[in-house]
DNA sequence: ATTAATACTTACCAATTGGTAAGTTTTATG
DNA sequence: CATAAAACTTACCAATTGGTAAGTATTAAT
């Protein structure tokens, strides 16, 4: 009758939320374990160390993003449309999984020599970032600009889409829950507009 | 002949960089002090606690951003132009002060009940955010949409501008220094384009 | 020169961190 | 049922964390 046997995925889900809400350094294994009703060492049993637990969360995220990207690219050869679909899908993903945007931003702003980059290749989210940049570069608007410009544009779009969702709770305190939630309801539409306008100019 | 007397501003400059590069939780007072060649307690003498040191850094940042905002608003009544100037100036500021973008994103993604929001009002950067949102709302393109939409757009623009600079080192490892630096050289131009295109549609 | 305040330092400390060691229960398998 | 592996737990631990206490230089004002 004991609850026993937490599946590895349950652990990951909670850990992921902690990493997203408090950052890597701010997340304590004891806290995560406590919320799960497990001992800290249960975590360390499944994932050998804190960095590896983090990495496991990021690999799951990477998987989601990759699936999302390839789905968006499916059924058309039009790079503009592919990119639009991708960023719309990404926005929807952020809306339903609140921890994703913070994780993405965390991975990107994590400096070398810190947590993420010290891990074994491939770098987290690299499988997602590379095709995304390639997608921007395949676009009529940006294919003349070279890799560096495509990278800059891809990161710009990513940042534009991420921040509102990542800052959700914070902004709710600042400007009220209703304003933020109302704004978030426009997120998909805004993302679509943004991409179009950024590819049209 | 002793070096003696570090000015308070030197301490802040180093602390600020640490907070930006490693986040609040990842920053240790001992590390900051060590880099300054001072004892940890020298820091605690000037700023009473770690949260207050952080707050002091943010207040300085807030000051810079406010100055930047009001300068951008000076000399014209055209909201579009004001906003464009503001975000261009912000981009330039990010280019010259590498720690600023990470701090801004850190402040925004810091959840309530964590570090920043537990401090005394006003919330950090609030003095900057409010007029910025108001500026978006004053714009012909967005003045019909209400506060929530203006907030969403303001955060979108902020995110679009921040991330490339905040992720600089990380992206350099991923895609090479030259690509990132080349992309950053386009940052101001991109920011200007982005604002125009986002106000034009 | 005396005084008072500021700017420190050394010495501690309790709490928390990630992690190890060793043992116990549970589960699946033959 | 036997057995081995997986899923834990309790008990520790060294290191680091932010912070306090108390004393010492240094500086500036009287």
Coordinates of C-alpha atoms (C1' of nucleotides) in Angstrom, one line a residue:
Chain A
X1 CA 0.0 0.0 0.0
X2 CA 3.0 2.2 0.2
X3 CA 3.3 4.7 -2.6
X4 CA 6.8 3.3 -3.3
X5 CA 8.5 3.4 -6.6
X6 CA 8.5 6.9 -7.9
X7 CA 9.1 6.6 -11.6
X8 CA 12.2 8.3 -12.8
X9 CA 10.0 10.7 -14.8
X10 CA 8.2 12.0 -11.7
X11 CA 11.6 12.9 -10.3
X12 CA 12.6 14.7 -13.4
X13 CA 9.4 16.7 -13.6
X14 CA 9.8 18.1 -10.1
X15 CA 13.5 18.6 -10.5
X16 CA 12.9 20.4 -13.8
X17 CA 10.5 22.8 -12.1
X18 CA 13.0 23.6 -9.4
X19 CA 15.8 24.2 -11.8
X20 CA 13.5 26.5 -13.8
X21 CA 12.2 28.5 -10.9
X22 CA 15.4 28.8 -8.8
X23 CA 18.2 28.2 -11.3
X24 CA 20.8 25.5 -11.1
X25 CA 22.7 26.9 -8.1
X26 CA 19.5 27.8 -6.3
X27 CA 18.2 24.3 -6.5
X28 CA 19.0 22.0 -3.6
X29 CA 18.7 18.3 -4.0
X30 CA 17.2 18.1 -0.5
X31 CA 14.4 20.5 -1.5
X32 CA 13.5 18.5 -4.6
X33 CA 13.6 15.3 -2.7
X34 CA 11.5 16.7 0.1
X35 CA 8.8 17.8 -2.3
X36 CA 8.8 14.3 -3.8
X37 CA 8.6 12.8 -0.3
X38 CA 11.8 10.9 -0.9
X39 CA 15.2 11.0 0.6
X40 CA 17.9 13.1 -1.1
X41 CA 19.8 9.9 -1.8
X42 CA 17.0 8.5 -3.8
X43 CA 17.7 11.3 -6.3
X44 CA 21.4 10.6 -6.2
X45 CA 20.6 6.9 -6.8
X46 CA 18.7 7.6 -10.0
X47 CA 21.0 10.3 -11.3
X48 CA 24.5 10.1 -10.1
X49 CA 25.0 13.7 -9.3
X50 CA 23.4 17.1 -9.4
X51 CA 25.0 18.0 -12.7
X52 CA 23.7 14.8 -14.2
X53 CA 20.2 15.4 -12.9
X54 CA 20.3 18.8 -14.5
X55 CA 21.6 17.3 -17.7
X56 CA 18.8 14.7 -17.7
X57 CA 16.2 17.6 -17.4
X58 CA 17.8 19.4 -20.2
X59 CA 18.0 16.3 -22.4
X60 CA 14.2 15.9 -21.9
X61 CA 13.7 19.5 -22.9
X62 CA 16.0 19.1 -25.9
X63 CA 13.9 16.1 -27.0
X64 CA 10.7 18.2 -26.8
X65 CA 12.1 21.1 -28.7
X66 CA 13.5 18.9 -31.4
X67 CA 10.2 17.1 -31.9
X68 CA 8.6 20.5 -32.0
X69 CA 11.0 21.8 -34.6
X70 CA 10.8 18.9 -36.9
X71 CA 7.0 18.8 -36.7
X72 CA 7.0 22.5 -37.7
X73 CA 9.2 21.7 -40.7
X74 CA 7.1 18.9 -41.9
X75 CA 4.9 19.2 -44.9
X76 CA 6.3 22.3 -46.5
X77 CA 9.6 23.5 -48.0
X78 CA 8.8 27.1 -47.4
X79 CA 11.4 28.3 -44.9
X80 CA 9.4 31.3 -43.9
X81 CA 6.4 29.1 -43.0
X82 CA 8.6 26.5 -41.3
X83 CA 10.1 29.2 -39.1
X84 CA 6.8 30.7 -38.3
X85 CA 5.3 27.4 -37.3
X86 CA 8.3 26.6 -35.2
X87 CA 8.2 29.7 -33.2
X88 CA 4.4 29.5 -32.8
X89 CA 4.7 25.9 -31.6
X90 CA 7.5 27.0 -29.3
X91 CA 5.3 29.7 -27.8
X92 CA 2.5 27.2 -27.3
X93 CA 5.0 24.9 -25.6
X94 CA 6.1 27.7 -23.3
X95 CA 2.5 28.4 -22.4
X96 CA 1.7 24.9 -21.4
X97 CA 5.0 24.0 -19.7
X98 CA 5.9 26.9 -17.5
X99 CA 9.4 25.7 -16.7
X100 CA 10.6 25.4 -20.3
X101 CA 11.4 29.1 -21.0
X102 CA 13.4 29.6 -17.9
X103 CA 15.4 26.5 -18.7
X104 CA 16.1 27.6 -22.2
X105 CA 17.3 31.0 -21.0
X106 CA 19.3 29.4 -18.3
X107 CA 21.1 27.1 -20.7
X108 CA 21.9 30.0 -23.0
X109 CA 23.1 32.4 -20.4
X110 CA 25.1 29.8 -18.5
X111 CA 28.7 30.8 -19.0
X112 CA 31.4 28.5 -20.0
X113 CA 33.2 26.7 -17.2
X114 CA 30.1 26.7 -15.3
X115 CA 27.6 23.9 -15.1
X116 CA 26.3 23.1 -18.5
X117 CA 29.3 23.5 -20.6
X118 CA 31.5 21.4 -18.5
X119 CA 29.3 18.4 -19.4
X120 CA 30.0 16.0 -22.2
X121 CA 29.1 17.0 -25.7
X122 CA 26.8 17.6 -27.3
X123 CA 26.1 20.9 -25.5
X124 CA 22.5 21.0 -24.2
X125 CA 20.0 22.3 -26.7
X126 CA 22.7 22.4 -29.4
X127 CA 20.7 19.9 -31.5
X128 CA 17.9 22.4 -31.4
X129 CA 19.8 25.6 -31.9
X130 CA 21.8 24.5 -34.9
X131 CA 18.8 23.6 -37.1
X132 CA 17.0 26.7 -35.9
X133 CA 19.8 29.0 -37.0
X134 CA 19.9 27.1 -40.3
X135 CA 16.2 27.6 -40.7
X136 CA 16.7 31.4 -40.3
X137 CA 19.5 31.3 -42.8
X138 CA 17.3 29.5 -45.3
X139 CA 14.9 32.3 -45.2
X140 CA 14.7 34.7 -48.2
X141 CA 15.1 37.7 -45.9
X142 CA 18.2 36.5 -44.1
X143 CA 19.9 34.1 -46.5
X144 CA 22.1 36.8 -47.8
X145 CA 23.5 37.8 -44.4
X146 CA 25.7 34.9 -43.5
X147 CA 25.8 32.7 -40.5
X148 CA 26.5 35.3 -37.9
X149 CA 23.5 37.4 -38.8
X150 CA 21.2 34.3 -38.8
X151 CA 22.5 33.4 -35.4
X152 CA 21.8 36.9 -34.1
X153 CA 18.3 36.8 -35.5
X154 CA 17.5 33.4 -34.2
X155 CA 18.6 34.4 -30.7
X156 CA 16.6 37.6 -31.0
X157 CA 13.5 35.6 -31.8
X158 CA 14.1 33.2 -29.0
X159 CA 14.6 36.0 -26.5
X160 CA 11.5 37.8 -27.7
X161 CA 9.4 34.7 -27.2
X162 CA 11.0 33.4 -24.0
X163 CA 11.0 36.3 -21.6
X164 CA 7.4 37.0 -21.1
X165 CA 6.8 33.4 -20.1
X166 CA 10.0 33.1 -18.1
X167 CA 9.2 36.3 -16.2
X168 CA 5.5 35.4 -15.6
X169 CA 5.5 35.2 -11.9
X170 CA 7.7 38.2 -11.4
X171 CA 5.7 40.4 -13.7
X172 CA 2.5 39.3 -12.0
X173 CA 3.8 40.7 -8.8
X174 CA 4.8 43.9 -10.5
X175 CA 1.9 44.6 -12.8
X176 CA -0.9 42.2 -11.5
X177 CA -1.8 38.7 -12.5
X178 CA -4.6 39.7 -14.8
X179 CA -2.4 42.0 -17.0
X180 CA 0.2 39.3 -17.4
X181 CA -2.2 36.5 -18.1
X182 CA -4.0 38.7 -20.5
X183 CA -0.8 39.4 -22.2
X184 CA 0.1 35.8 -22.3
X185 CA -3.1 34.9 -24.1
X186 CA -1.8 37.1 -26.9
X187 CA 1.5 35.3 -27.0
X188 CA 0.9 33.0 -29.9
X189 CA -0.6 35.8 -32.0
X190 CA 2.3 38.1 -31.1
X191 CA 4.9 35.4 -31.9
X192 CA 3.3 34.9 -35.4
X193 CA 3.3 38.6 -36.0
X194 CA 6.8 39.0 -34.9
X195 CA 8.2 36.3 -37.1
X196 CA 6.3 37.5 -40.1
X197 CA 7.3 41.1 -39.7
X198 CA 10.9 40.0 -39.1
X199 CA 11.0 38.0 -42.2
X200 CA 9.1 40.5 -44.3
X201 CA 11.2 43.6 -43.9
Chain B
X1 CA 51.9 52.6 1.2
X2 CA 49.2 50.0 1.7
X3 CA 46.6 49.9 -1.1
X4 CA 44.0 50.6 1.6
X5 CA 40.6 52.2 1.0
X6 CA 38.8 50.5 -1.9
X7 CA 36.1 52.8 -3.0
X8 CA 32.6 51.5 -2.6
X9 CA 32.2 51.7 -6.3
X10 CA 35.0 49.3 -7.0
X11 CA 33.4 46.7 -4.8
X12 CA 30.1 47.2 -6.7
X13 CA 31.7 46.8 -10.1
X14 CA 33.2 43.5 -9.3
X15 CA 30.1 42.3 -7.4
X16 CA 28.0 43.3 -10.3
X17 CA 30.0 41.2 -12.7
X18 CA 29.8 38.2 -10.4
X19 CA 26.1 38.5 -10.0
X20 CA 25.7 38.8 -13.8
X21 CA 28.0 35.9 -14.7
X22 CA 26.9 33.4 -12.0
X23 CA 23.6 34.6 -10.8
X24 CA 22.6 35.6 -7.3
X25 CA 22.8 32.2 -5.8
X26 CA 25.9 31.3 -7.7
X27 CA 27.8 34.3 -6.4
X28 CA 29.7 33.8 -3.2
X29 CA 30.8 36.8 -1.1
X30 CA 34.2 35.1 -0.5
X31 CA 34.8 34.9 -4.2
X32 CA 34.0 38.5 -4.8
X33 CA 36.1 39.6 -1.9
X34 CA 39.0 37.4 -3.1
X35 CA 39.0 39.0 -6.5
X36 CA 39.1 42.4 -4.9
X37 CA 41.9 41.3 -2.6
X38 CA 39.8 42.1 0.4
X39 CA 38.4 40.0 3.2
X40 CA 34.8 38.9 2.9
X41 CA 33.9 41.0 5.9
X42 CA 35.0 44.1 4.1
X43 CA 32.1 43.6 1.8
X44 CA 29.7 43.0 4.6
X45 CA 31.0 46.1 6.2
X46 CA 30.0 48.3 3.3
X47 CA 26.8 46.5 2.4
X48 CA 25.2 44.9 5.4
X49 CA 24.3 41.6 3.7
X50 CA 24.4 39.7 0.5
X51 CA 20.8 40.7 -0.5
X52 CA 21.7 44.3 0.1
X53 CA 24.8 44.1 -1.9
X54 CA 22.8 42.7 -4.8
X55 CA 20.3 45.4 -4.3
X56 CA 22.9 48.0 -4.5
X57 CA 24.1 46.6 -7.8
X58 CA 20.6 46.7 -9.1
X59 CA 20.0 50.2 -8.0
X60 CA 23.1 51.3 -9.9
X61 CA 21.7 49.5 -12.9
X62 CA 18.4 51.1 -12.5
X63 CA 20.0 54.5 -12.4
X64 CA 21.8 53.8 -15.7
X65 CA 18.6 52.6 -17.3
X66 CA 16.6 55.5 -16.1
X67 CA 19.1 58.0 -17.4
X68 CA 19.2 56.2 -20.7
X69 CA 15.4 56.2 -21.0
X70 CA 14.9 59.8 -20.2
X71 CA 17.7 60.8 -22.5
X72 CA 16.0 58.9 -25.3
X73 CA 12.7 60.6 -24.6
X74 CA 14.3 64.0 -24.6
X75 CA 13.8 66.4 -27.6
X76 CA 10.8 64.8 -29.2
X77 CA 7.2 64.0 -28.5
X78 CA 7.0 61.2 -31.1
X79 CA 6.5 58.0 -29.1
X80 CA 7.8 55.9 -31.9
X81 CA 11.0 57.7 -32.1
X82 CA 11.3 57.8 -28.3
X83 CA 10.9 54.0 -28.1
X84 CA 13.3 53.5 -31.0
X85 CA 16.0 55.7 -29.4
X86 CA 15.4 54.0 -26.0
X87 CA 16.0 50.5 -27.3
X88 CA 18.9 51.5 -29.4
X89 CA 20.5 53.2 -26.5
X90 CA 19.8 50.1 -24.4
X91 CA 21.4 47.9 -27.0
X92 CA 24.5 50.1 -27.0
X93 CA 24.5 50.0 -23.2
X94 CA 24.5 46.2 -23.3
X95 CA 27.4 46.2 -25.7
X96 CA 29.6 48.3 -23.5
X97 CA 28.6 46.8 -20.2
X98 CA 28.5 43.1 -20.6
X99 CA 27.0 42.4 -17.2
X100 CA 23.9 44.5 -17.7
X101 CA 21.8 42.2 -19.9
X102 CA 22.2 39.2 -17.6
X103 CA 21.3 41.3 -14.6
X104 CA 18.1 42.6 -16.3
X105 CA 17.1 39.1 -17.2
X106 CA 17.9 37.9 -13.8
X107 CA 15.8 40.5 -12.2
X108 CA 12.9 39.8 -14.4
X109 CA 13.0 36.0 -14.1
X110 CA 13.6 36.0 -10.4
X111 CA 10.4 34.5 -8.9
X112 CA 8.5 36.1 -6.0
X113 CA 9.5 35.0 -2.6
X114 CA 13.1 34.7 -3.8
X115 CA 15.7 37.3 -3.5
X116 CA 14.7 40.5 -5.3
X117 CA 11.1 40.6 -4.5
X118 CA 11.6 40.2 -0.8
X119 CA 13.4 43.5 -0.7
X120 CA 11.8 46.7 0.2
X121 CA 9.9 48.6 -2.5
X122 CA 10.3 49.8 -5.1
X123 CA 11.0 46.6 -6.9
X124 CA 14.3 46.7 -8.7
X125 CA 14.1 48.2 -12.2
X126 CA 10.4 49.0 -11.7
X127 CA 11.1 52.7 -12.2
X128 CA 12.4 51.7 -15.6
X129 CA 9.9 49.2 -16.6
X130 CA 6.8 51.3 -15.9
X131 CA 7.7 54.2 -18.2
X132 CA 8.9 51.8 -20.8
X133 CA 5.5 50.1 -20.9
X134 CA 3.9 53.4 -20.9
X135 CA 6.0 54.4 -23.8
X136 CA 4.9 51.4 -25.8
X137 CA 1.3 52.2 -24.9
X138 CA 1.8 55.7 -26.2
X139 CA 2.7 54.4 -29.6
X140 CA 0.2 54.7 -32.4
X141 CA 0.5 51.0 -33.2
X142 CA -0.2 49.8 -29.6
X143 CA -2.2 52.5 -28.0
X144 CA -5.4 50.7 -28.8
X145 CA -4.4 47.5 -27.1
X146 CA -4.6 48.3 -23.5
X147 CA -2.0 47.9 -20.8
X148 CA -1.6 44.1 -20.9
X149 CA -0.7 44.1 -24.6
X150 CA 1.8 47.0 -24.1
X151 CA 3.4 45.1 -21.3
X152 CA 3.7 42.0 -23.5
X153 CA 5.3 44.0 -26.3
X154 CA 7.7 45.8 -24.0
X155 CA 8.9 42.5 -22.5
X156 CA 9.2 41.0 -26.0
X157 CA 11.4 43.8 -27.1
X158 CA 13.5 43.6 -24.0
X159 CA 13.9 39.9 -24.4
X160 CA 14.8 40.3 -28.1
X161 CA 17.5 42.7 -27.2
X162 CA 18.9 41.1 -24.1
X163 CA 19.5 37.5 -25.0
X164 CA 22.2 37.8 -27.5
X165 CA 24.4 39.9 -25.2
X166 CA 23.5 37.9 -22.1
X167 CA 24.4 34.6 -23.9
X168 CA 27.5 36.0 -25.5
X169 CA 30.1 33.7 -23.8
X170 CA 27.9 30.7 -24.1
X171 CA 27.2 31.2 -27.8
X172 CA 30.9 31.8 -28.4
X173 CA 31.6 28.3 -27.2
X174 CA 28.8 26.9 -29.3
X175 CA 29.3 28.8 -32.6
X176 CA 32.6 30.4 -32.3
X177 CA 33.7 33.8 -31.0
X178 CA 33.8 35.4 -34.4
X179 CA 30.3 34.6 -35.4
X180 CA 29.0 35.9 -32.1
X181 CA 31.0 39.1 -32.2
X182 CA 30.1 39.7 -35.8
X183 CA 26.5 39.2 -34.8
X184 CA 26.8 41.6 -32.0
X185 CA 28.2 44.3 -34.2
X186 CA 24.9 44.2 -36.0
X187 CA 23.0 44.5 -32.7
X188 CA 22.2 48.2 -32.8
X189 CA 21.0 48.0 -36.4
X190 CA 18.9 45.0 -35.6
X191 CA 17.4 46.6 -32.6
X192 CA 16.4 49.7 -34.6
X193 CA 15.0 47.5 -37.4
X194 CA 13.1 45.4 -34.8
X195 CA 11.5 48.4 -33.1
X196 CA 10.5 50.0 -36.4
X197 CA 9.0 46.9 -37.8
X198 CA 7.2 46.1 -34.6
X199 CA 5.7 49.6 -34.5
X200 CA 4.9 49.7 -38.2
X201 CA 2.7 46.7 -38.7
Chain C
dA1 C1' 47.3 65.1 20.4
dT2 C1' 42.8 63.3 21.3
dT3 C1' 38.9 61.6 19.7
dA4 C1' 35.6 59.5 16.9
dA5 C1' 34.3 57.4 13.1
dT6 C1' 35.3 54.6 9.2
dA7 C1' 37.5 50.8 7.1
dC8 C1' 39.0 47.1 7.7
dT9 C1' 41.1 42.0 9.8
dT10 C1' 41.1 37.6 12.2
dA11 C1' 38.6 34.3 14.5
dC12 C1' 34.4 31.8 14.8
dC13 C1' 29.9 29.7 13.9
dA14 C1' 25.6 27.4 12.7
dA15 C1' 23.4 25.9 8.7
dT16 C1' 23.3 24.0 4.3
dT17 C1' 25.5 22.1 0.4
dG18 C1' 26.5 17.9 -2.6
dG19 C1' 28.2 13.4 -1.9
dT20 C1' 29.8 8.6 0.2
dA21 C1' 29.2 4.3 2.7
dA22 C1' 26.7 0.7 4.2
dG23 C1' 22.7 -1.4 5.1
dT24 C1' 17.5 -2.5 4.2
dT25 C1' 13.4 -3.1 1.7
dT26 C1' 11.1 -4.0 -2.5
dT27 C1' 10.6 -6.0 -7.0
dA28 C1' 11.2 -9.0 -10.7
dT29 C1' 13.0 -13.5 -12.3
dG30 C1' 14.4 -18.2 -12.4
Chain D
dC1 C1' 11.1 -20.1 -2.5
dA2 C1' 15.6 -18.4 -3.7
dT3 C1' 18.2 -14.8 -5.5
dA4 C1' 19.9 -11.0 -7.5
dA5 C1' 19.2 -6.5 -8.8
dA6 C1' 17.0 -2.2 -8.3
dA7 C1' 15.1 1.2 -5.2
dC8 C1' 15.5 3.0 -1.6
dT9 C1' 17.0 4.7 3.8
dT10 C1' 19.7 6.2 7.7
dA11 C1' 23.9 7.9 9.1
dC12 C1' 27.8 10.6 8.2
dC13 C1' 31.1 14.0 6.3
dA14 C1' 34.0 17.6 4.4
dA15 C1' 33.4 21.9 2.3
dT16 C1' 31.2 26.1 1.6
dT17 C1' 27.7 29.3 2.7
dG18 C1' 26.3 34.0 4.8
dG19 C1' 26.8 36.2 9.0
dT20 C1' 28.5 37.7 14.0
dA21 C1' 31.8 39.4 17.5
dA22 C1' 35.6 41.7 18.7
dG23 C1' 39.5 43.8 18.0
dT24 C1' 43.0 46.8 15.0
dA25 C1' 44.4 50.3 11.6
dT26 C1' 43.6 54.3 9.3
dT27 C1' 41.6 58.7 8.5
dA28 C1' 39.5 63.1 9.5
dA29 C1' 37.9 66.6 12.7
dT30 C1' 38.5 69.2 17.0

